[in-house]
Amino acid sequence: MPTTLVWLRNDLRLSDHAALTHAAERGCVVPVFIWAPDEEGDWPPGGAHRWWLQASLQVLDASLREHGSRMILRSGPSLKALIDLASSTGADQVAWHTRVAPHLRERDVEVRNGLAREGLETRQFAGRILHDPDAIQTGSGGPYKVFTPFWKKFQAQVHMSDPLDIPELANTAPETWPEGATLDDFDLSPMEQDGVDWADGMRETWVPGEAGALERLDAFIEESLIDYEAQRNVPADHGTSWLSPHLHWGEVSPRTVWVRVNGWVQNGAMRDEADKFLSEIAWREFSYHVLHHFPATPTAPLKDKYAAFPWRDDSDGLEAWTRGQTGYPIVDAGMRQLWAIGWMHNRVRMIVASFLTKDLLVPWQEGARWFWDTLCGADLANNTMGWQWASGSGADAQPFFRIFNPISQGEKHDPDGAYVRRWIPELADLPNKWIHKPWAAPDNVLAEAGVELGTTYPHPIVDHSEARARALDVLKSVNS
Ligand code: FAD
C-alpha cells in the first residue's frame, strides 16, 4: 500500500481535512507534526500560542489513536524531518494544507523542491481560507483593498461545498510506527512568573482541540447567534463566538463554520443575523487576501504616507498599556483580560489599539507584537489587519483622525461597568457613574469604594483630550 506522510500544521483536526482524507484514500497514513519555530521567520509562536499548541497536539493525538492512527512528533528542520520519516516508513508522498503565510512561502517551496529531489511526491490542499486570493480580483485585475466590494465579489464567486467527514483511518497504520519526539522535548509550557502560572486563566477558559471547537461553535449557534448583531459589541457578554483561536489553529475549518451557520438559517431562523456573523468570517478572508497580496504588511504600513509617521518612543506608556495600568478602566480591563485568558473582546481590541497608537502615539507594530505573544489565537493575517485598521495605515482602515474616547466607549459598551468590574477588581465598588472615569469621582465616593488613586489604581497616564489634540497635530504634519 502506498504510504503518505500528512504534514500537520495549522490544521489540527480530523474532519474537513483534505490532506488526511486524500492520504487515507491512498493507503497508509503517517500524520506528523514538526516543531520548527526558527522557520517561522520574524513570527515564531508566542507564549500563549505555545500553550495552546501543546494542548491541541495532545488532543489531536488522542483523537487519532481513537481512530486507529497516531501522530508522530519531530523537531525541525522540516525538510530533514520529512525526508527521514519518509525513509523510515517507506512513504512516497507528503501531503499538507497551504498556510497562506508569506513568511513561509519560501520555506514551503524549499521543502517541496527538497522532497522532489528525494523522489517524493507532494500534494498541497487549500482549506485554510474559503477563497483563492489570486482568483478574486477587482475589475482592473488587482487585489482588493476595500472590504465591501471584496465581500460582494466573494459572495458571487465562492461556492461552498459540504465539509469532508472524518476519514476512515482504522486500517491506515504503517506496519511499525516510527520513533518520535515527545511534547516535553519541545518545551512549550509558558514560564511561571513571580510564582504565578501564566496559563491558569487560559486553562480555565478554553478547551483546545477539535471537540472543544465544535462544542463552542454549536453553543454559539444555539445560544448567541440570534442576538449576534446586538450583542457583539458588549464585552461583558458572551455575545461573540470565541472561535478565533480554534479557527487559527484549524481545529475547525472555516467551511464547517460557514455551513453550520447556514444550516441554522435553513432551520427557520434569521438570515440577517447569520449574514452579520458570516461577514466577520469574511473579514478573516479579507485579512488573508490582503496579507497574501501585500506580504510586507505585518511590519510595514500598507499606505505609504504612514512609513514616515513620527511615532513616539514611550517605553513607560507602552509598559503601562501592556500591564493594564493606564488609568483608563476600559483599556486596562481589556489588557488584563488579554493577559489572563489569552483573548480580548473585539470592541475592546479596537479601543486599546486606538489608545496605544493615538493617545500614546506608540507605533502599531509594538501593539501587534504584544498581541502576538499574548493572544492564543494570534493570527498574522487578522492581527496585521486589526492593527493597521486601528492605526489608520491599512486596508479599509479607520481614518487616523477617528480617535476612540476611552470614557465614552466604556460608557456606551459597558454601561453598568460589568466588564471593568470583572477585570479590575480594585474598582468593583465604584458606582456606575464613575466606573469609566474614577479620577473624576468625588473623594468620598472613592473612599467608600476603597479606591485610592495613585495607590490602588493609577491616575490616567495621559489626559485624553490633550492626547487627542496632540495626535491630530501630528497627523497634520504627516498630511501637509
Ligand atoms: P466573532 O465576532 O465571533 O467572529 C468570528 C470569527 O470571524 C473570528 O473568530 C475571526 O476568525 C473572524 N473575525 C471577526 N472579526 C474579525 C476582524 N475584525 N478581522 C478579521 N477576522 C475577524 N483576530 C484573530 O483571529 N487573531 C488576531 O491576532 C487578531 N488581532 C486583532 C488585533 C486588533 C488590534 C483588532 C482590532 C482585531 C484583531 N482580531 C484578531 C480580529 C477580532 O478582534 C477577533 O477575530 C475577534 O475578536 C475574535 O473573537 P470571536 O472569535 O468571538 O469573534
mmCIF file with all atom_site columns, C-alpha atoms in Angstrom, residues 140-302:
data_model
loop_
_atom_site.group_PDB
_atom_site.id
_atom_site.type_symbol
_atom_site.label_atom_id
_atom_site.label_alt_id
_atom_site.label_comp_id
_atom_site.label_asym_id
_atom_site.label_entity_id
_atom_site.label_seq_id
_atom_site.pdbx_PDB_ins_code
_atom_site.Cartn_x
_atom_site.Cartn_y
_atom_site.Cartn_z
_atom_site.occupancy
_atom_site.B_iso_or_equiv
_atom_site.pdbx_formal_charge
_atom_site.auth_seq_id
_atom_site.auth_comp_id
_atom_site.auth_asym_id
_atom_site.auth_atom_id
_atom_site.pdbx_PDB_model_num
ATOM 1   C CA . SER A 1 140 ? -8.973  46.044 -13.179 1.00 0.00 ? 140 SER A CA 1
ATOM 2   C CA . GLY A 1 141 ? -7.398  42.747 -12.227 1.00 0.00 ? 141 GLY A CA 1
ATOM 3   C CA . GLY A 1 142 ? -5.708  43.584 -8.914  1.00 0.00 ? 142 GLY A CA 1
ATOM 4   C CA . PRO A 1 143 ? -6.250  42.670 -5.289  1.00 0.00 ? 143 PRO A CA 1
ATOM 5   C CA . TYR A 1 144 ? -8.965  44.283 -3.186  1.00 0.00 ? 144 TYR A CA 1
ATOM 6   C CA . LYS A 1 145 ? -8.108  46.893 -0.558  1.00 0.00 ? 145 LYS A CA 1
ATOM 7   C CA . VAL A 1 146 ? -11.680 47.689 0.462   1.00 0.00 ? 146 VAL A CA 1
ATOM 8   C CA . PHE A 1 147 ? -13.845 45.183 2.279   1.00 0.00 ? 147 PHE A CA 1
ATOM 9   C CA . THR A 1 148 ? -17.366 45.756 0.884   1.00 0.00 ? 148 THR A CA 1
ATOM 10  C CA . PRO A 1 149 ? -16.565 45.152 -2.816  1.00 0.00 ? 149 PRO A CA 1
ATOM 11  C CA . PHE A 1 150 ? -14.377 42.216 -1.764  1.00 0.00 ? 150 PHE A CA 1
ATOM 12  C CA . TRP A 1 151 ? -17.305 40.739 0.183   1.00 0.00 ? 151 TRP A CA 1
ATOM 13  C CA . LYS A 1 152 ? -19.670 41.210 -2.774  1.00 0.00 ? 152 LYS A CA 1
ATOM 14  C CA . LYS A 1 153 ? -17.240 39.500 -5.137  1.00 0.00 ? 153 LYS A CA 1
ATOM 15  C CA . PHE A 1 154 ? -16.651 36.765 -2.581  1.00 0.00 ? 154 PHE A CA 1
ATOM 16  C CA . GLN A 1 155 ? -20.395 36.074 -2.297  1.00 0.00 ? 155 GLN A CA 1
ATOM 17  C CA . ALA A 1 156 ? -20.796 35.998 -6.060  1.00 0.00 ? 156 ALA A CA 1
ATOM 18  C CA . GLN A 1 157 ? -17.780 33.825 -6.731  1.00 0.00 ? 157 GLN A CA 1
ATOM 19  C CA . VAL A 1 158 ? -17.278 31.414 -3.845  1.00 0.00 ? 158 VAL A CA 1
ATOM 20  C CA . HIS A 1 159 ? -19.477 28.339 -3.856  1.00 0.00 ? 159 HIS A CA 1
ATOM 21  C CA . MET A 1 160 ? -19.379 26.306 -0.699  1.00 0.00 ? 160 MET A CA 1
ATOM 22  C CA . SER A 1 161 ? -19.402 22.522 -0.844  1.00 0.00 ? 161 SER A CA 1
ATOM 23  C CA . ASP A 1 162 ? -20.096 20.379 2.220   1.00 0.00 ? 162 ASP A CA 1
ATOM 24  C CA . PRO A 1 163 ? -17.245 19.756 4.670   1.00 0.00 ? 163 PRO A CA 1
ATOM 25  C CA . LEU A 1 164 ? -15.485 16.382 4.458   1.00 0.00 ? 164 LEU A CA 1
ATOM 26  C CA . ASP A 1 165 ? -16.262 13.702 7.038   1.00 0.00 ? 165 ASP A CA 1
ATOM 27  C CA . ILE A 1 166 ? -13.580 12.266 9.279   1.00 0.00 ? 166 ILE A CA 1
ATOM 28  C CA . PRO A 1 167 ? -11.735 9.799  7.043   1.00 0.00 ? 167 PRO A CA 1
ATOM 29  C CA . GLU A 1 168 ? -11.652 6.079  7.810   1.00 0.00 ? 168 GLU A CA 1
ATOM 30  C CA . LEU A 1 169 ? -8.254  5.636  9.455   1.00 0.00 ? 169 LEU A CA 1
ATOM 31  C CA . ALA A 1 170 ? -8.659  2.211  11.064  1.00 0.00 ? 170 ALA A CA 1
ATOM 32  C CA . ASN A 1 171 ? -6.573  0.315  8.511   1.00 0.00 ? 171 ASN A CA 1
ATOM 33  C CA . THR A 1 172 ? -4.122  3.034  7.595   1.00 0.00 ? 172 THR A CA 1
ATOM 34  C CA . ALA A 1 173 ? -1.409  2.413  10.199  1.00 0.00 ? 173 ALA A CA 1
ATOM 35  C CA . PRO A 1 174 ? 2.051   1.563  8.863   1.00 0.00 ? 174 PRO A CA 1
ATOM 36  C CA . GLU A 1 175 ? 3.476   -1.843 9.769   1.00 0.00 ? 175 GLU A CA 1
ATOM 37  C CA . THR A 1 176 ? 5.517   -0.252 12.520  1.00 0.00 ? 176 THR A CA 1
ATOM 38  C CA . TRP A 1 177 ? 5.188   3.261  13.825  1.00 0.00 ? 177 TRP A CA 1
ATOM 39  C CA . PRO A 1 178 ? 8.430   5.236  13.550  1.00 0.00 ? 178 PRO A CA 1
ATOM 40  C CA . GLU A 1 179 ? 10.118  6.816  16.568  1.00 0.00 ? 179 GLU A CA 1
ATOM 41  C CA . GLY A 1 180 ? 9.002   10.301 17.505  1.00 0.00 ? 180 GLY A CA 1
ATOM 42  C CA . ALA A 1 181 ? 9.808   13.113 19.898  1.00 0.00 ? 181 ALA A CA 1
ATOM 43  C CA . THR A 1 182 ? 7.586   13.889 22.886  1.00 0.00 ? 182 THR A CA 1
ATOM 44  C CA . LEU A 1 183 ? 5.827   17.159 23.605  1.00 0.00 ? 183 LEU A CA 1
ATOM 45  C CA . ASP A 1 184 ? 8.180   17.675 26.544  1.00 0.00 ? 184 ASP A CA 1
ATOM 46  C CA . ASP A 1 185 ? 11.056  17.815 24.065  1.00 0.00 ? 185 ASP A CA 1
ATOM 47  C CA . PHE A 1 186 ? 9.516   20.985 22.593  1.00 0.00 ? 186 PHE A CA 1
ATOM 48  C CA . ASP A 1 187 ? 9.300   22.826 25.905  1.00 0.00 ? 187 ASP A CA 1
ATOM 49  C CA . LEU A 1 188 ? 6.026   24.544 25.031  1.00 0.00 ? 188 LEU A CA 1
ATOM 50  C CA . SER A 1 189 ? 4.802   25.354 28.542  1.00 0.00 ? 189 SER A CA 1
ATOM 51  C CA . PRO A 1 190 ? 4.818   29.021 29.405  1.00 0.00 ? 190 PRO A CA 1
ATOM 52  C CA . MET A 1 191 ? 7.170   30.091 32.149  1.00 0.00 ? 191 MET A CA 1
ATOM 53  C CA . GLU A 1 192 ? 5.963   30.786 35.609  1.00 0.00 ? 192 GLU A CA 1
ATOM 54  C CA . GLN A 1 193 ? 6.228   34.451 36.500  1.00 0.00 ? 193 GLN A CA 1
ATOM 55  C CA . ASP A 1 194 ? 6.602   35.571 40.126  1.00 0.00 ? 194 ASP A CA 1
ATOM 56  C CA . GLY A 1 195 ? 5.420   32.132 41.204  1.00 0.00 ? 195 GLY A CA 1
ATOM 57  C CA . VAL A 1 196 ? 2.194   32.540 39.196  1.00 0.00 ? 196 VAL A CA 1
ATOM 58  C CA . ASP A 1 197 ? 1.359   30.089 36.445  1.00 0.00 ? 197 ASP A CA 1
ATOM 59  C CA . TRP A 1 198 ? 0.509   32.267 33.467  1.00 0.00 ? 198 TRP A CA 1
ATOM 60  C CA . ALA A 1 199 ? -1.600  29.522 31.899  1.00 0.00 ? 199 ALA A CA 1
ATOM 61  C CA . ASP A 1 200 ? -4.100  29.214 34.748  1.00 0.00 ? 200 ASP A CA 1
ATOM 62  C CA . GLY A 1 201 ? -6.666  31.581 33.249  1.00 0.00 ? 201 GLY A CA 1
ATOM 63  C CA . MET A 1 202 ? -6.266  30.064 29.798  1.00 0.00 ? 202 MET A CA 1
ATOM 64  C CA . ARG A 1 203 ? -6.770  26.575 31.174  1.00 0.00 ? 203 ARG A CA 1
ATOM 65  C CA . GLU A 1 204 ? -9.997  27.658 32.897  1.00 0.00 ? 204 GLU A CA 1
ATOM 66  C CA . THR A 1 205 ? -11.326 29.397 29.794  1.00 0.00 ? 205 THR A CA 1
ATOM 67  C CA . TRP A 1 206 ? -10.537 27.178 26.853  1.00 0.00 ? 206 TRP A CA 1
ATOM 68  C CA . VAL A 1 207 ? -10.837 23.613 25.656  1.00 0.00 ? 207 VAL A CA 1
ATOM 69  C CA . PRO A 1 208 ? -8.249  23.430 22.859  1.00 0.00 ? 208 PRO A CA 1
ATOM 70  C CA . GLY A 1 209 ? -8.814  20.797 20.211  1.00 0.00 ? 209 GLY A CA 1
ATOM 71  C CA . GLU A 1 210 ? -11.436 19.856 17.657  1.00 0.00 ? 210 GLU A CA 1
ATOM 72  C CA . ALA A 1 211 ? -14.110 18.688 20.100  1.00 0.00 ? 211 ALA A CA 1
ATOM 73  C CA . GLY A 1 212 ? -13.798 21.938 22.102  1.00 0.00 ? 212 GLY A CA 1
ATOM 74  C CA . ALA A 1 213 ? -14.021 23.945 18.877  1.00 0.00 ? 213 ALA A CA 1
ATOM 75  C CA . LEU A 1 214 ? -17.149 22.171 17.643  1.00 0.00 ? 214 LEU A CA 1
ATOM 76  C CA . GLU A 1 215 ? -18.781 22.409 21.051  1.00 0.00 ? 215 GLU A CA 1
ATOM 77  C CA . ARG A 1 216 ? -18.123 26.146 21.112  1.00 0.00 ? 216 ARG A CA 1
ATOM 78  C CA . LEU A 1 217 ? -19.448 26.567 17.592  1.00 0.00 ? 217 LEU A CA 1
ATOM 79  C CA . ASP A 1 218 ? -22.653 24.668 18.399  1.00 0.00 ? 218 ASP A CA 1
ATOM 80  C CA . ALA A 1 219 ? -23.175 26.518 21.681  1.00 0.00 ? 219 ALA A CA 1
ATOM 81  C CA . PHE A 1 220 ? -22.711 29.837 19.897  1.00 0.00 ? 220 PHE A CA 1
ATOM 82  C CA . ILE A 1 221 ? -25.183 28.900 17.178  1.00 0.00 ? 221 ILE A CA 1
ATOM 83  C CA . GLU A 1 222 ? -27.768 27.692 19.687  1.00 0.00 ? 222 GLU A CA 1
ATOM 84  C CA . GLU A 1 223 ? -27.413 30.423 22.296  1.00 0.00 ? 223 GLU A CA 1
ATOM 85  C CA . SER A 1 224 ? -25.897 33.593 20.853  1.00 0.00 ? 224 SER A CA 1
ATOM 86  C CA . LEU A 1 225 ? -26.157 33.787 17.068  1.00 0.00 ? 225 LEU A CA 1
ATOM 87  C CA . ILE A 1 226 ? -29.706 35.075 17.234  1.00 0.00 ? 226 ILE A CA 1
ATOM 88  C CA . ASP A 1 227 ? -28.513 38.149 19.153  1.00 0.00 ? 227 ASP A CA 1
ATOM 89  C CA . TYR A 1 228 ? -25.128 38.471 17.480  1.00 0.00 ? 228 TYR A CA 1
ATOM 90  C CA . GLU A 1 229 ? -25.698 41.829 15.845  1.00 0.00 ? 229 GLU A CA 1
ATOM 91  C CA . ALA A 1 230 ? -26.981 43.441 19.039  1.00 0.00 ? 230 ALA A CA 1
ATOM 92  C CA . GLN A 1 231 ? -24.630 41.742 21.489  1.00 0.00 ? 231 GLN A CA 1
ATOM 93  C CA . ARG A 1 232 ? -21.362 41.611 19.576  1.00 0.00 ? 232 ARG A CA 1
ATOM 94  C CA . ASN A 1 233 ? -20.257 44.977 20.936  1.00 0.00 ? 233 ASN A CA 1
ATOM 95  C CA . VAL A 1 234 ? -20.941 44.214 24.591  1.00 0.00 ? 234 VAL A CA 1
ATOM 96  C CA . PRO A 1 235 ? -17.670 42.992 26.071  1.00 0.00 ? 235 PRO A CA 1
ATOM 97  C CA . ALA A 1 236 ? -19.192 41.783 29.337  1.00 0.00 ? 236 ALA A CA 1
ATOM 98  C CA . ASP A 1 237 ? -21.433 39.302 27.490  1.00 0.00 ? 237 ASP A CA 1
ATOM 99  C CA . HIS A 1 238 ? -20.668 36.112 25.649  1.00 0.00 ? 238 HIS A CA 1
ATOM 100 C CA . GLY A 1 239 ? -22.171 37.659 22.513  1.00 0.00 ? 239 GLY A CA 1
ATOM 101 C CA . THR A 1 240 ? -19.474 36.577 20.049  1.00 0.00 ? 240 THR A CA 1
ATOM 102 C CA . SER A 1 241 ? -18.363 33.077 19.161  1.00 0.00 ? 241 SER A CA 1
ATOM 103 C CA . TRP A 1 242 ? -14.913 32.988 20.834  1.00 0.00 ? 242 TRP A CA 1
ATOM 104 C CA . LEU A 1 243 ? -13.851 30.831 17.914  1.00 0.00 ? 243 LEU A CA 1
ATOM 105 C CA . SER A 1 244 ? -10.744 32.816 16.939  1.00 0.00 ? 244 SER A CA 1
ATOM 106 C CA . PRO A 1 245 ? -8.089  30.531 18.498  1.00 0.00 ? 245 PRO A CA 1
ATOM 107 C CA . HIS A 1 246 ? -9.892  27.434 17.236  1.00 0.00 ? 246 HIS A CA 1
ATOM 108 C CA . LEU A 1 247 ? -10.021 28.884 13.728  1.00 0.00 ? 247 LEU A CA 1
ATOM 109 C CA . HIS A 1 248 ? -6.424  29.990 13.955  1.00 0.00 ? 248 HIS A CA 1
ATOM 110 C CA . TRP A 1 249 ? -5.214  26.501 14.828  1.00 0.00 ? 249 TRP A CA 1
ATOM 111 C CA . GLY A 1 250 ? -7.514  24.942 12.262  1.00 0.00 ? 250 GLY A CA 1
ATOM 112 C CA . GLU A 1 251 ? -9.361  22.893 14.880  1.00 0.00 ? 251 GLU A CA 1
ATOM 113 C CA . VAL A 1 252 ? -12.480 23.740 12.937  1.00 0.00 ? 252 VAL A CA 1
ATOM 114 C CA . SER A 1 253 ? -12.409 24.668 9.266   1.00 0.00 ? 253 SER A CA 1
ATOM 115 C CA . PRO A 1 254 ? -13.964 27.937 8.098   1.00 0.00 ? 254 PRO A CA 1
ATOM 116 C CA . ARG A 1 255 ? -16.090 25.829 5.759   1.00 0.00 ? 255 ARG A CA 1
ATOM 117 C CA . THR A 1 256 ? -17.569 23.894 8.683   1.00 0.00 ? 256 THR A CA 1
ATOM 118 C CA . VAL A 1 257 ? -18.382 27.166 10.454  1.00 0.00 ? 257 VAL A CA 1
ATOM 119 C CA . TRP A 1 258 ? -19.929 28.590 7.309   1.00 0.00 ? 258 TRP A CA 1
ATOM 120 C CA . VAL A 1 259 ? -22.046 25.537 6.517   1.00 0.00 ? 259 VAL A CA 1
ATOM 121 C CA . ARG A 1 260 ? -23.295 25.049 10.097  1.00 0.00 ? 260 ARG A CA 1
ATOM 122 C CA . VAL A 1 261 ? -24.290 28.703 10.400  1.00 0.00 ? 261 VAL A CA 1
ATOM 123 C CA . ASN A 1 262 ? -26.164 28.494 7.114   1.00 0.00 ? 262 ASN A CA 1
ATOM 124 C CA . GLY A 1 263 ? -27.797 25.276 8.290   1.00 0.00 ? 263 GLY A CA 1
ATOM 125 C CA . TRP A 1 264 ? -29.186 27.176 11.251  1.00 0.00 ? 264 TRP A CA 1
ATOM 126 C CA . VAL A 1 265 ? -30.775 29.702 8.887   1.00 0.00 ? 265 VAL A CA 1
ATOM 127 C CA . GLN A 1 266 ? -32.442 26.961 6.923   1.00 0.00 ? 266 GLN A CA 1
ATOM 128 C CA . ASN A 1 267 ? -33.895 25.695 10.174  1.00 0.00 ? 267 ASN A CA 1
ATOM 129 C CA . GLY A 1 268 ? -36.105 28.744 10.161  1.00 0.00 ? 268 GLY A CA 1
ATOM 130 C CA . ALA A 1 269 ? -34.069 31.346 11.998  1.00 0.00 ? 269 ALA A CA 1
ATOM 131 C CA . MET A 1 270 ? -32.920 34.735 10.826  1.00 0.00 ? 270 MET A CA 1
ATOM 132 C CA . ARG A 1 271 ? -30.857 35.357 7.705   1.00 0.00 ? 271 ARG A CA 1
ATOM 133 C CA . ASP A 1 272 ? -29.650 38.828 8.728   1.00 0.00 ? 272 ASP A CA 1
ATOM 134 C CA . GLU A 1 273 ? -28.103 37.626 11.974  1.00 0.00 ? 273 GLU A CA 1
ATOM 135 C CA . ALA A 1 274 ? -26.292 34.836 10.173  1.00 0.00 ? 274 ALA A CA 1
ATOM 136 C CA . ASP A 1 275 ? -25.081 37.204 7.466   1.00 0.00 ? 275 ASP A CA 1
ATOM 137 C CA . LYS A 1 276 ? -23.695 39.609 10.029  1.00 0.00 ? 276 LYS A CA 1
ATOM 138 C CA . PHE A 1 277 ? -21.685 36.799 11.554  1.00 0.00 ? 277 PHE A CA 1
ATOM 139 C CA . LEU A 1 278 ? -20.604 35.433 8.166   1.00 0.00 ? 278 LEU A CA 1
ATOM 140 C CA . SER A 1 279 ? -19.414 38.914 7.219   1.00 0.00 ? 279 SER A CA 1
ATOM 141 C CA . GLU A 1 280 ? -16.973 38.685 10.144  1.00 0.00 ? 280 GLU A CA 1
ATOM 142 C CA . ILE A 1 281 ? -15.733 35.374 8.792   1.00 0.00 ? 281 ILE A CA 1
ATOM 143 C CA . ALA A 1 282 ? -15.390 37.261 5.515   1.00 0.00 ? 282 ALA A CA 1
ATOM 144 C CA . TRP A 1 283 ? -13.203 39.861 7.282   1.00 0.00 ? 283 TRP A CA 1
ATOM 145 C CA . ARG A 1 284 ? -10.930 36.957 8.088   1.00 0.00 ? 284 ARG A CA 1
ATOM 146 C CA . GLU A 1 285 ? -10.906 36.090 4.378   1.00 0.00 ? 285 GLU A CA 1
ATOM 147 C CA . PHE A 1 286 ? -10.198 39.722 3.519   1.00 0.00 ? 286 PHE A CA 1
ATOM 148 C CA . SER A 1 287 ? -7.293  39.802 6.001   1.00 0.00 ? 287 SER A CA 1
ATOM 149 C CA . TYR A 1 288 ? -5.735  36.787 4.313   1.00 0.00 ? 288 TYR A CA 1
ATOM 150 C CA . HIS A 1 289 ? -6.382  38.309 0.897   1.00 0.00 ? 289 HIS A CA 1
ATOM 151 C CA . VAL A 1 290 ? -4.522  41.480 1.888   1.00 0.00 ? 290 VAL A CA 1
ATOM 152 C CA . LEU A 1 291 ? -1.683  39.575 3.565   1.00 0.00 ? 291 LEU A CA 1
ATOM 153 C CA . HIS A 1 292 ? -1.269  37.349 0.517   1.00 0.00 ? 292 HIS A CA 1
ATOM 154 C CA . HIS A 1 293 ? -1.030  40.288 -1.872  1.00 0.00 ? 293 HIS A CA 1
ATOM 155 C CA . PHE A 1 294 ? 0.860   42.661 0.425   1.00 0.00 ? 294 PHE A CA 1
ATOM 156 C CA . PRO A 1 295 ? 3.296   40.388 2.254   1.00 0.00 ? 295 PRO A CA 1
ATOM 157 C CA . ALA A 1 296 ? 5.234   43.262 3.850   1.00 0.00 ? 296 ALA A CA 1
ATOM 158 C CA . THR A 1 297 ? 2.222   44.482 5.845   1.00 0.00 ? 297 THR A CA 1
ATOM 159 C CA . PRO A 1 298 ? 2.927   42.628 9.132   1.00 0.00 ? 298 PRO A CA 1
ATOM 160 C CA . THR A 1 299 ? 5.619   45.239 9.734   1.00 0.00 ? 299 THR A CA 1
ATOM 161 C CA . ALA A 1 300 ? 5.159   47.976 7.093   1.00 0.00 ? 300 ALA A CA 1
ATOM 162 C CA . PRO A 1 301 ? 2.098   50.197 6.663   1.00 0.00 ? 301 PRO A CA 1
ATOM 163 C CA . LEU A 1 302 ? 0.008   49.482 3.583   1.00 0.00 ? 302 LEU A CA 1
#
